[in-house]
């Protein structure tokens, strides 16, 4: 399928490509799902570490494969472009529509809700599900707003938030593994006999924790020297993320103990920070956690904003001329507005699912992520 692409100069360097992958993957997942992994393994820290390592293998080899493909094209659209050039335009179209209407917006909605959850925790607000979702909705509007108005703004925030979010992770890892009791955590007996079904239950949370490593491919046309920088970013970053994840998981289990982490759920982050730094220090570092989640939403937003645009360049989207228009900041503003609207719809769907409990302990993002991997 022939399509014209406006000539664009790369705005982001290798650092932004690395921080985009790191910042999108490391967000709420490790904070929000560490307790779920422990629950799935019945409190077994060694088995949890093993599950993290096994999940990492898929991501690392997937990244190596995608990195090799990304070195062969510099067209916009990321994985959708790879489908078009190396498989078929129809597959590219199907994948692009899946990303626009299901995968990205579902994840953005859930992550923005988590921003609301953590915001209420920070300020000791007895937040209802509705209030949490409203706070999340506000962040969606803000995030899409500054991405639509400034191409560089989203990249700058992504760089800053990535380094900020590493602070609580590394703090917990260092404190737990050096000053905690890591050997006792490893030797802690499982609460019940482990089973294959229990290990399988950890797949959903782990997919959520690792999801987003491919998002940088959707801004490939904005990366300087993409045929060199994209393979480098995709190859090296997942290894670093895996090391950080395992150290955090082991560290948090050493500080609080596996049973406490499972009991407290997502609230274990605030408890660990308070134990390390005291009430005031814990509250300050919890701000870093909120910025971490915000950075993940921003990374997903950067990818989603450009996907209807990339589809429109290929005439694979309704009103293609409208959605391929760039504003003065060289951002596809109509594509951004459409993406924002779809994300808001998914926030409503998420609210309904959570309020009715129709998905049990899961949420709409896990469905989208598992579908993406399939």
mmCIF file with all atom_site columns, N, CA, C and O in Angstrom, residues 278-300:
data_model
loop_
_atom_site.group_PDB
_atom_site.id
_atom_site.type_symbol
_atom_site.label_atom_id
_atom_site.label_alt_id
_atom_site.label_comp_id
_atom_site.label_asym_id
_atom_site.label_entity_id
_atom_site.label_seq_id
_atom_site.pdbx_PDB_ins_code
_atom_site.Cartn_x
_atom_site.Cartn_y
_atom_site.Cartn_z
_atom_site.occupancy
_atom_site.B_iso_or_equiv
_atom_site.pdbx_formal_charge
_atom_site.auth_seq_id
_atom_site.auth_comp_id
_atom_site.auth_asym_id
_atom_site.auth_atom_id
_atom_site.pdbx_PDB_model_num
ATOM 1  N N  . UNK A 1 278 ? 10.988 6.783  57.755 1.00 0.00 ? 278 UNK A N  1
ATOM 2  C CA . UNK A 1 278 ? 10.123 7.440  58.723 1.00 0.00 ? 278 UNK A CA 1
ATOM 3  C C  . UNK A 1 278 ? 8.901  8.013  58.032 1.00 0.00 ? 278 UNK A C  1
ATOM 4  O O  . UNK A 1 278 ? 8.833  8.047  56.792 1.00 0.00 ? 278 UNK A O  1
ATOM 5  N N  . UNK A 1 279 ? 7.924  8.504  58.796 1.00 0.00 ? 279 UNK A N  1
ATOM 6  C CA . UNK A 1 279 ? 6.663  8.989  58.209 1.00 0.00 ? 279 UNK A CA 1
ATOM 7  C C  . UNK A 1 279 ? 6.848  10.093 57.167 1.00 0.00 ? 279 UNK A C  1
ATOM 8  O O  . UNK A 1 279 ? 6.301  10.018 56.078 1.00 0.00 ? 279 UNK A O  1
ATOM 9  N N  . UNK A 1 280 ? 7.646  11.131 57.493 1.00 0.00 ? 280 UNK A N  1
ATOM 10 C CA . UNK A 1 280 ? 7.827  12.238 56.558 1.00 0.00 ? 280 UNK A CA 1
ATOM 11 C C  . UNK A 1 280 ? 8.612  11.807 55.328 1.00 0.00 ? 280 UNK A C  1
ATOM 12 O O  . UNK A 1 280 ? 8.226  12.095 54.192 1.00 0.00 ? 280 UNK A O  1
ATOM 13 N N  . UNK A 1 281 ? 9.714  11.102 55.537 1.00 0.00 ? 281 UNK A N  1
ATOM 14 C CA . UNK A 1 281 ? 10.516 10.644 54.408 1.00 0.00 ? 281 UNK A CA 1
ATOM 15 C C  . UNK A 1 281 ? 9.751  9.689  53.513 1.00 0.00 ? 281 UNK A C  1
ATOM 16 O O  . UNK A 1 281 ? 9.837  9.749  52.288 1.00 0.00 ? 281 UNK A O  1
ATOM 17 N N  . UNK A 1 282 ? 8.967  8.815  54.149 1.00 0.00 ? 282 UNK A N  1
ATOM 18 C CA . UNK A 1 282 ? 8.150  7.884  53.374 1.00 0.00 ? 282 UNK A CA 1
ATOM 19 C C  . UNK A 1 282 ? 7.140  8.607  52.516 1.00 0.00 ? 282 UNK A C  1
ATOM 20 O O  . UNK A 1 282 ? 6.894  8.230  51.360 1.00 0.00 ? 282 UNK A O  1
ATOM 21 N N  . UNK A 1 283 ? 6.558  9.668  53.046 1.00 0.00 ? 283 UNK A N  1
ATOM 22 C CA . UNK A 1 283 ? 5.569  10.431 52.281 1.00 0.00 ? 283 UNK A CA 1
ATOM 23 C C  . UNK A 1 283 ? 6.221  11.145 51.099 1.00 0.00 ? 283 UNK A C  1
ATOM 24 O O  . UNK A 1 283 ? 5.657  11.205 50.005 1.00 0.00 ? 283 UNK A O  1
ATOM 25 N N  . UNK A 1 284 ? 7.420  11.687 51.343 1.00 0.00 ? 284 UNK A N  1
ATOM 26 C CA . UNK A 1 284 ? 8.123  12.376 50.260 1.00 0.00 ? 284 UNK A CA 1
ATOM 27 C C  . UNK A 1 284 ? 8.460  11.411 49.132 1.00 0.00 ? 284 UNK A C  1
ATOM 28 O O  . UNK A 1 284 ? 8.253  11.701 47.949 1.00 0.00 ? 284 UNK A O  1
ATOM 29 N N  . UNK A 1 285 ? 8.966  10.224 49.501 1.00 0.00 ? 285 UNK A N  1
ATOM 30 C CA . UNK A 1 285 ? 9.355  9.270  48.460 1.00 0.00 ? 285 UNK A CA 1
ATOM 31 C C  . UNK A 1 285 ? 8.144  8.652  47.776 1.00 0.00 ? 285 UNK A C  1
ATOM 32 O O  . UNK A 1 285 ? 8.261  8.150  46.660 1.00 0.00 ? 285 UNK A O  1
ATOM 33 N N  . UNK A 1 286 ? 6.990  8.704  48.448 1.00 0.00 ? 286 UNK A N  1
ATOM 34 C CA . UNK A 1 286 ? 5.782  8.200  47.782 1.00 0.00 ? 286 UNK A CA 1
ATOM 35 C C  . UNK A 1 286 ? 5.393  9.107  46.620 1.00 0.00 ? 286 UNK A C  1
ATOM 36 O O  . UNK A 1 286 ? 4.751  8.665  45.666 1.00 0.00 ? 286 UNK A O  1
ATOM 37 N N  . UNK A 1 287 ? 5.798  10.380 46.711 1.00 0.00 ? 287 UNK A N  1
ATOM 38 C CA . UNK A 1 287 ? 5.604  11.289 45.581 1.00 0.00 ? 287 UNK A CA 1
ATOM 39 C C  . UNK A 1 287 ? 6.349  10.763 44.357 1.00 0.00 ? 287 UNK A C  1
ATOM 40 O O  . UNK A 1 287 ? 5.857  10.840 43.232 1.00 0.00 ? 287 UNK A O  1
ATOM 41 N N  . UNK A 1 288 ? 7.543  10.213 44.586 1.00 0.00 ? 288 UNK A N  1
ATOM 42 C CA . UNK A 1 288 ? 8.331  9.651  43.493 1.00 0.00 ? 288 UNK A CA 1
ATOM 43 C C  . UNK A 1 288 ? 7.574  8.505  42.828 1.00 0.00 ? 288 UNK A C  1
ATOM 44 O O  . UNK A 1 288 ? 7.644  8.319  41.609 1.00 0.00 ? 288 UNK A O  1
ATOM 45 N N  . UNK A 1 289 ? 6.865  7.719  43.640 1.00 0.00 ? 289 UNK A N  1
ATOM 46 C CA . UNK A 1 289 ? 6.096  6.600  43.092 1.00 0.00 ? 289 UNK A CA 1
ATOM 47 C C  . UNK A 1 289 ? 4.973  7.122  42.201 1.00 0.00 ? 289 UNK A C  1
ATOM 48 O O  . UNK A 1 289 ? 4.715  6.579  41.117 1.00 0.00 ? 289 UNK A O  1
ATOM 49 N N  . UNK A 1 290 ? 4.302  8.176  42.652 1.00 0.00 ? 290 UNK A N  1
ATOM 50 C CA . UNK A 1 290 ? 3.219  8.756  41.846 1.00 0.00 ? 290 UNK A CA 1
ATOM 51 C C  . UNK A 1 290 ? 3.757  9.289  40.527 1.00 0.00 ? 290 UNK A C  1
ATOM 52 O O  . UNK A 1 290 ? 3.168  9.066  39.461 1.00 0.00 ? 290 UNK A O  1
ATOM 53 N N  . UNK A 1 291 ? 4.904  9.982  40.580 1.00 0.00 ? 291 UNK A N  1
ATOM 54 C CA . UNK A 1 291 ? 5.524  10.482 39.351 1.00 0.00 ? 291 UNK A CA 1
ATOM 55 C C  . UNK A 1 291 ? 5.903  9.310  38.443 1.00 0.00 ? 291 UNK A C  1
ATOM 56 O O  . UNK A 1 291 ? 5.804  9.398  37.210 1.00 0.00 ? 291 UNK A O  1
ATOM 57 N N  . UNK A 1 292 ? 6.309  8.197  39.047 1.00 0.00 ? 292 UNK A N  1
ATOM 58 C CA . UNK A 1 292 ? 6.648  6.998  38.286 1.00 0.00 ? 292 UNK A CA 1
ATOM 59 C C  . UNK A 1 292 ? 5.461  6.522  37.458 1.00 0.00 ? 292 UNK A C  1
ATOM 60 O O  . UNK A 1 292 ? 5.582  6.245  36.263 1.00 0.00 ? 292 UNK A O  1
ATOM 61 N N  . UNK A 1 293 ? 4.299  6.452  38.094 1.00 0.00 ? 293 UNK A N  1
ATOM 62 C CA . UNK A 1 293 ? 3.102  5.993  37.385 1.00 0.00 ? 293 UNK A CA 1
ATOM 63 C C  . UNK A 1 293 ? 2.701  7.014  36.326 1.00 0.00 ? 293 UNK A C  1
ATOM 64 O O  . UNK A 1 293 ? 2.305  6.657  35.208 1.00 0.00 ? 293 UNK A O  1
ATOM 65 N N  . UNK A 1 294 ? 2.808  8.290  36.673 1.00 0.00 ? 294 UNK A N  1
ATOM 66 C CA . UNK A 1 294 ? 2.493  9.341  35.698 1.00 0.00 ? 294 UNK A CA 1
ATOM 67 C C  . UNK A 1 294 ? 3.380  9.218  34.461 1.00 0.00 ? 294 UNK A C  1
ATOM 68 O O  . UNK A 1 294 ? 2.927  9.409  33.330 1.00 0.00 ? 294 UNK A O  1
ATOM 69 N N  . UNK A 1 295 ? 4.665  8.911  34.688 1.00 0.00 ? 295 UNK A N  1
ATOM 70 C CA . UNK A 1 295 ? 5.579  8.748  33.563 1.00 0.00 ? 295 UNK A CA 1
ATOM 71 C C  . UNK A 1 295 ? 5.197  7.586  32.663 1.00 0.00 ? 295 UNK A C  1
ATOM 72 O O  . UNK A 1 295 ? 5.363  7.646  31.446 1.00 0.00 ? 295 UNK A O  1
ATOM 73 N N  . UNK A 1 296 ? 4.659  6.533  33.265 1.00 0.00 ? 296 UNK A N  1
ATOM 74 C CA . UNK A 1 296 ? 4.215  5.392  32.463 1.00 0.00 ? 296 UNK A CA 1
ATOM 75 C C  . UNK A 1 296 ? 3.028  5.770  31.593 1.00 0.00 ? 296 UNK A C  1
ATOM 76 O O  . UNK A 1 296 ? 2.959  5.411  30.412 1.00 0.00 ? 296 UNK A O  1
ATOM 77 N N  . UNK A 1 297 ? 2.082  6.513  32.171 1.00 0.00 ? 297 UNK A N  1
ATOM 78 C CA . UNK A 1 297 ? 0.940  6.993  31.388 1.00 0.00 ? 297 UNK A CA 1
ATOM 79 C C  . UNK A 1 297 ? 1.429  7.867  30.243 1.00 0.00 ? 297 UNK A C  1
ATOM 80 O O  . UNK A 1 297 ? 0.950  7.758  29.100 1.00 0.00 ? 297 UNK A O  1
ATOM 81 N N  . UNK A 1 298 ? 2.421  8.714  30.519 1.00 0.00 ? 298 UNK A N  1
ATOM 82 C CA . UNK A 1 298 ? 2.965  9.588  29.481 1.00 0.00 ? 298 UNK A CA 1
ATOM 83 C C  . UNK A 1 298 ? 3.587  8.782  28.344 1.00 0.00 ? 298 UNK A C  1
ATOM 84 O O  . UNK A 1 298 ? 3.406  9.110  27.168 1.00 0.00 ? 298 UNK A O  1
ATOM 85 N N  . UNK A 1 299 ? 4.329  7.725  28.685 1.00 0.00 ? 299 UNK A N  1
ATOM 86 C CA . UNK A 1 299 ? 4.935  6.898  27.648 1.00 0.00 ? 299 UNK A CA 1
ATOM 87 C C  . UNK A 1 299 ? 3.898  6.235  26.760 1.00 0.00 ? 299 UNK A C  1
ATOM 88 O O  . UNK A 1 299 ? 4.033  6.208  25.531 1.00 0.00 ? 299 UNK A O  1
ATOM 89 N N  . UNK A 1 300 ? 2.840  5.698  27.378 1.00 0.00 ? 300 UNK A N  1
ATOM 90 C CA . UNK A 1 300 ? 1.762  5.087  26.604 1.00 0.00 ? 300 UNK A CA 1
ATOM 91 C C  . UNK A 1 300 ? 1.049  6.136  25.753 1.00 0.00 ? 300 UNK A C  1
ATOM 92 O O  . UNK A 1 300 ? 0.659  5.872  24.614 1.00 0.00 ? 300 UNK A O  1
#
